[in-house]
JSON list of C-alpha atoms in Angstrom, two decimals:
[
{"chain": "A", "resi": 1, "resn": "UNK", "atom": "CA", "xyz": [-5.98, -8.49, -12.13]},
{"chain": "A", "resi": 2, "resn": "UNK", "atom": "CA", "xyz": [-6.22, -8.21, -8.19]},
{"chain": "A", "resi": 3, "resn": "UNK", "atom": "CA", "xyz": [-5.13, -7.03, -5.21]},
{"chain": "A", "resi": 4, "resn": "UNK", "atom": "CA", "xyz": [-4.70, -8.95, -1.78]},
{"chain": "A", "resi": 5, "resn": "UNK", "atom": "CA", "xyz": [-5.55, -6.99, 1.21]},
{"chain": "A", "resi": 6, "resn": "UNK", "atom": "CA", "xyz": [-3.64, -7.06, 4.74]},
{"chain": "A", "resi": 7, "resn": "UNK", "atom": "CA", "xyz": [-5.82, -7.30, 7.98]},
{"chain": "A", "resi": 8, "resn": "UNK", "atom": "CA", "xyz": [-4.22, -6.35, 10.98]},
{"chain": "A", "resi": 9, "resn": "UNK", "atom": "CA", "xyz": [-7.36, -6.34, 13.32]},
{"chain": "A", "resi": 10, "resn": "UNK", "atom": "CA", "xyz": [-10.43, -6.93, 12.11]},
{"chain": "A", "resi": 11, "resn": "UNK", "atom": "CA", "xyz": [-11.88, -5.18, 14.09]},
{"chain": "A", "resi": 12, "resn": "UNK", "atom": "CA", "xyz": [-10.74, -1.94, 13.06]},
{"chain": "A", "resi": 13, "resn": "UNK", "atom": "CA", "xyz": [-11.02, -2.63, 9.36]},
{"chain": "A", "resi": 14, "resn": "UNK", "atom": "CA", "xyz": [-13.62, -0.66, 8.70]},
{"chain": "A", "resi": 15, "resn": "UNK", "atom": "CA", "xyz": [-11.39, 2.22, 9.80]},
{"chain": "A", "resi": 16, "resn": "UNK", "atom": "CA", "xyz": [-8.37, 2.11, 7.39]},
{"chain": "A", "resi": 17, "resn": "UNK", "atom": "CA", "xyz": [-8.05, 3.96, 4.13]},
{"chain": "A", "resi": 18, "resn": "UNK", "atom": "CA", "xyz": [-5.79, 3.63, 1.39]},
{"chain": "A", "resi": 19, "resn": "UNK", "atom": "CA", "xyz": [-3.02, 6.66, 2.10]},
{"chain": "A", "resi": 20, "resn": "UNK", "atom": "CA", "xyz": [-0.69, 6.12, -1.01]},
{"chain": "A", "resi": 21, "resn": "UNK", "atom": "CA", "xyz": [1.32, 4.01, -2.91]},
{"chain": "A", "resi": 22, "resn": "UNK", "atom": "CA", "xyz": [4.44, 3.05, -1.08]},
{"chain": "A", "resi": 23, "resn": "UNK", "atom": "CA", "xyz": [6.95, 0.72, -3.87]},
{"chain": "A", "resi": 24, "resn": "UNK", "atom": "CA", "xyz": [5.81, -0.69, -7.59]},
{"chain": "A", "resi": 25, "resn": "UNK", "atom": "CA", "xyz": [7.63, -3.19, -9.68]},
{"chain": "A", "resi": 26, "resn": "UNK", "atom": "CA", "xyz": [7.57, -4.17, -13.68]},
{"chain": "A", "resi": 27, "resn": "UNK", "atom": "CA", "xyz": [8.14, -7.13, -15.18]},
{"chain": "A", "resi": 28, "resn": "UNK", "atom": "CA", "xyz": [7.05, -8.45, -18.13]},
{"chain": "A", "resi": 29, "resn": "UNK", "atom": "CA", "xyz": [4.58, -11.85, -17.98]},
{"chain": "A", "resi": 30, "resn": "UNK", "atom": "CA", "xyz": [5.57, -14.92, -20.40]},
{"chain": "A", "resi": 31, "resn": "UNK", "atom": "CA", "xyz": [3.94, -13.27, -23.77]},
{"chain": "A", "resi": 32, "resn": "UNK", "atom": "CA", "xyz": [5.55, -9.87, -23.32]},
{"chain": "A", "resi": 33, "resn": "UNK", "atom": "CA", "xyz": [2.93, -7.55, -21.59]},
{"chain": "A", "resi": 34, "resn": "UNK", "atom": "CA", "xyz": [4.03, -5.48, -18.92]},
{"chain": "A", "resi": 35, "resn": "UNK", "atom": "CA", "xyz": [2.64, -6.38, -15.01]},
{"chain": "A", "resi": 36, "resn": "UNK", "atom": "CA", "xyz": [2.57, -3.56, -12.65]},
{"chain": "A", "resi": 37, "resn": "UNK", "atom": "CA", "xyz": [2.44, -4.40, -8.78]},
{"chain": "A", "resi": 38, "resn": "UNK", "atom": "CA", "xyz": [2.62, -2.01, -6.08]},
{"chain": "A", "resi": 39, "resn": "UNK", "atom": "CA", "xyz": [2.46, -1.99, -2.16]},
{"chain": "A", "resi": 40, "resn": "UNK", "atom": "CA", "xyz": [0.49, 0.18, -1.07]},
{"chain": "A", "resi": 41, "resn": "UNK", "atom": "CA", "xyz": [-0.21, 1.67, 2.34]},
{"chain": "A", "resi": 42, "resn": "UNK", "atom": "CA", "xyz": [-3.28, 2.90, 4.09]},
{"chain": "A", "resi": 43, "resn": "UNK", "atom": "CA", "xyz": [-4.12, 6.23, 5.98]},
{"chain": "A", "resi": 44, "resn": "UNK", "atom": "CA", "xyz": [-1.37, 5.13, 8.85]},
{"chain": "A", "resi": 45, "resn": "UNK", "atom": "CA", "xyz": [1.50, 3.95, 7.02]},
{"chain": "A", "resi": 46, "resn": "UNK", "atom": "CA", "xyz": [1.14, 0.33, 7.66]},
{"chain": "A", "resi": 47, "resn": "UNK", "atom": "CA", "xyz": [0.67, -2.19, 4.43]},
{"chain": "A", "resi": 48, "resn": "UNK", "atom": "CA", "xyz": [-2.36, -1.91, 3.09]},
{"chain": "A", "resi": 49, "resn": "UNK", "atom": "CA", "xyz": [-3.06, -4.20, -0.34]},
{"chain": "A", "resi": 50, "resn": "UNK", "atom": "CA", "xyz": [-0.56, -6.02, -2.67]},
{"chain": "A", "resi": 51, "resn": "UNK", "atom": "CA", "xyz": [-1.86, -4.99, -5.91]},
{"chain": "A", "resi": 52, "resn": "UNK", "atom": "CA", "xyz": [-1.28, -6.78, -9.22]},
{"chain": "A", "resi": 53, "resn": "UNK", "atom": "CA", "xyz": [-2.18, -5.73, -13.03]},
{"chain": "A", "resi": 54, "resn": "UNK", "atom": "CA", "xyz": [-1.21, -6.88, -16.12]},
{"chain": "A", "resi": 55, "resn": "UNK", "atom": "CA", "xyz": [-1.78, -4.17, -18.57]},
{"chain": "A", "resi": 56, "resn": "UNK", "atom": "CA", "xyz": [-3.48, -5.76, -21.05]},
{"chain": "A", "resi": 57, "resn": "UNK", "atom": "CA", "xyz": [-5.86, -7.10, -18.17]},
{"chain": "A", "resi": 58, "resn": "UNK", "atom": "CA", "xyz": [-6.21, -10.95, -19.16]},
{"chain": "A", "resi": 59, "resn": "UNK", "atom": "CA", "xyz": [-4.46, -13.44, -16.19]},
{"chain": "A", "resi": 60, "resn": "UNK", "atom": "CA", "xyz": [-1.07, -13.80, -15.51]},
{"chain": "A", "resi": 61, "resn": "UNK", "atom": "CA", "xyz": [0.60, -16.85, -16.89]},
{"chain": "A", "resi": 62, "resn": "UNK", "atom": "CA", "xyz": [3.66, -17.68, -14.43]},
{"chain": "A", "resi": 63, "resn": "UNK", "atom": "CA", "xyz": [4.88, -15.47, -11.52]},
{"chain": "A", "resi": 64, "resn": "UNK", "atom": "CA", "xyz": [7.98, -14.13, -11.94]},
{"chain": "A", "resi": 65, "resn": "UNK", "atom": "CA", "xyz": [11.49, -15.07, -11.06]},
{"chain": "A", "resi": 66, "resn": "UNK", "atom": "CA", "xyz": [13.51, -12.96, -9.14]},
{"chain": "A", "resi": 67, "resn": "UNK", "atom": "CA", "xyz": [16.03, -12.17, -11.67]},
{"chain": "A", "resi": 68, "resn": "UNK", "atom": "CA", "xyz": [13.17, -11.20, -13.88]},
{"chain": "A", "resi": 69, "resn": "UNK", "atom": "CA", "xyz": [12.84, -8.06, -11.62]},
{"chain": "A", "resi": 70, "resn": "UNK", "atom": "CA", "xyz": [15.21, -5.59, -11.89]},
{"chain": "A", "resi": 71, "resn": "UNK", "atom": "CA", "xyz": [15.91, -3.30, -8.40]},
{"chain": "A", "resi": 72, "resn": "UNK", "atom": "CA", "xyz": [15.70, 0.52, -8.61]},
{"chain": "A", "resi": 73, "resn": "UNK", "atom": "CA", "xyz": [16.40, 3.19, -6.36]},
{"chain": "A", "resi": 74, "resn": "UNK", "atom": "CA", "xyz": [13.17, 4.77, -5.45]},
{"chain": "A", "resi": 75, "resn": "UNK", "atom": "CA", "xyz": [12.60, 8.15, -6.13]},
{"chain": "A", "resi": 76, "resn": "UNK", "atom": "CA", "xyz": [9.79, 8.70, -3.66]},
{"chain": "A", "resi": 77, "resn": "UNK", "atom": "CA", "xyz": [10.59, 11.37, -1.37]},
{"chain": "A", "resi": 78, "resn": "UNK", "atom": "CA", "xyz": [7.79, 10.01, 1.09]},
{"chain": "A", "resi": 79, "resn": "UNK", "atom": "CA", "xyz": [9.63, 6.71, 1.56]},
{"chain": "A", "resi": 80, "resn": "UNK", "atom": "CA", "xyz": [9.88, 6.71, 5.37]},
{"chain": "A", "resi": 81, "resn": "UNK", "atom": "CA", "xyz": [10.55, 2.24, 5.15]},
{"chain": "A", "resi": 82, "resn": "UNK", "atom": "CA", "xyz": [7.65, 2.40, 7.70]},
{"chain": "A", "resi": 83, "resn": "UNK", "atom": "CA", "xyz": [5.63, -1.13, 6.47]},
{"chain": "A", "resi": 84, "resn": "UNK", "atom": "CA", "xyz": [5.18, -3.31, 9.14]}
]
Protein backbone atom coordinates (compact mmCIF):
# COMPACT_ATOMS: atom_id res chain seq x y z
CA UNK A 1 0.00 0.00 0.00
CA UNK A 2 2.74 2.56 1.28
CA UNK A 3 5.12 3.52 3.49
CA UNK A 4 5.75 7.09 5.07
CA UNK A 5 9.28 7.98 5.54
CA UNK A 6 10.86 9.99 8.63
CA UNK A 7 13.37 12.87 7.83
CA UNK A 8 15.45 13.90 10.51
CA UNK A 9 17.87 16.21 8.49
CA UNK A 10 17.64 16.51 5.16
CA UNK A 11 20.57 16.98 4.67
CA UNK A 12 21.91 13.77 5.55
CA UNK A 13 19.18 11.79 3.85
CA UNK A 14 20.98 10.57 1.32
CA UNK A 15 23.05 8.81 3.98
CA UNK A 16 20.55 6.54 5.85
CA UNK A 17 19.74 2.95 5.03
CA UNK A 18 17.10 0.79 6.06
CA UNK A 19 18.87 -1.46 9.08
CA UNK A 20 15.83 -3.75 10.03
CA UNK A 21 12.50 -4.05 11.02
CA UNK A 22 12.01 -2.87 14.54
CA UNK A 23 7.82 -3.73 15.65
CA UNK A 24 4.84 -5.03 13.10
CA UNK A 25 1.18 -5.14 13.83
CA UNK A 26 -2.01 -7.18 12.21
CA UNK A 27 -5.25 -6.29 11.97
CA UNK A 28 -7.71 -7.14 9.77
CA UNK A 29 -9.30 -4.11 7.33
CA UNK A 30 -13.32 -3.86 7.14
CA UNK A 31 -13.74 -6.93 4.46
CA UNK A 32 -11.52 -9.35 6.33
CA UNK A 33 -7.96 -9.17 4.72
CA UNK A 34 -5.14 -9.04 6.88
CA UNK A 35 -2.92 -5.42 7.01
CA UNK A 36 0.60 -5.75 8.01
CA UNK A 37 2.46 -2.49 9.31
CA UNK A 38 5.81 -2.34 10.64
CA UNK A 39 8.32 0.35 11.98
CA UNK A 40 11.16 0.05 10.71
CA UNK A 41 14.57 1.51 11.44
CA UNK A 42 17.49 2.56 9.35
CA UNK A 43 21.33 1.74 9.51
CA UNK A 44 21.49 3.82 13.06
CA UNK A 45 18.62 2.73 14.94
CA UNK A 46 16.53 5.76 14.62
CA UNK A 47 12.85 5.40 12.80
CA UNK A 48 13.14 5.00 9.52
CA UNK A 49 9.56 4.41 7.43
CA UNK A 50 6.03 3.50 8.74
CA UNK A 51 5.14 0.87 6.38
CA UNK A 52 1.61 -0.28 5.55
CA UNK A 53 0.26 -3.40 3.35
CA UNK A 54 -2.80 -4.94 3.00
CA UNK A 55 -2.21 -8.36 1.72
CA UNK A 56 -4.38 -8.56 -0.89
CA UNK A 57 -2.82 -5.11 -2.08
CA UNK A 58 -6.09 -3.04 -3.03
CA UNK A 59 -6.56 0.31 -0.45
CA UNK A 60 -7.43 0.24 2.92
CA UNK A 61 -10.99 1.03 3.75
CA UNK A 62 -10.99 2.57 7.45
CA UNK A 63 -7.95 2.74 9.81
CA UNK A 64 -8.20 0.81 12.60
CA UNK A 65 -9.40 1.25 16.12
CA UNK A 66 -7.30 0.62 18.85
CA UNK A 67 -9.09 -2.23 20.27
CA UNK A 68 -8.89 -3.75 16.85
CA UNK A 69 -5.13 -4.30 17.61
CA UNK A 70 -4.24 -6.75 19.85
CA UNK A 71 -0.63 -6.11 21.96
CA UNK A 72 2.04 -8.85 21.93
CA UNK A 73 5.16 -9.33 23.60
CA UNK A 74 7.85 -9.06 21.06
CA UNK A 75 10.02 -11.73 20.50
CA UNK A 76 12.81 -9.78 18.87
CA UNK A 77 15.92 -10.25 20.64
CA UNK A 78 17.34 -6.98 18.89
CA UNK A 79 14.71 -4.80 20.57
CA UNK A 80 17.01 -2.25 22.23
CA UNK A 81 13.46 0.54 22.48
CA UNK A 82 16.05 2.84 20.79
CA UNK A 83 13.36 4.91 18.23
CA UNK A 84 13.61 8.36 18.68
Amino acid sequence: MGSIRFIYDPNEETNRQFGRKWKEVQFYDEDGILVLASILLDNKGLAFELEIWKTDFNPLIRSPKKEDIPIVQSQNKHNKNRIF
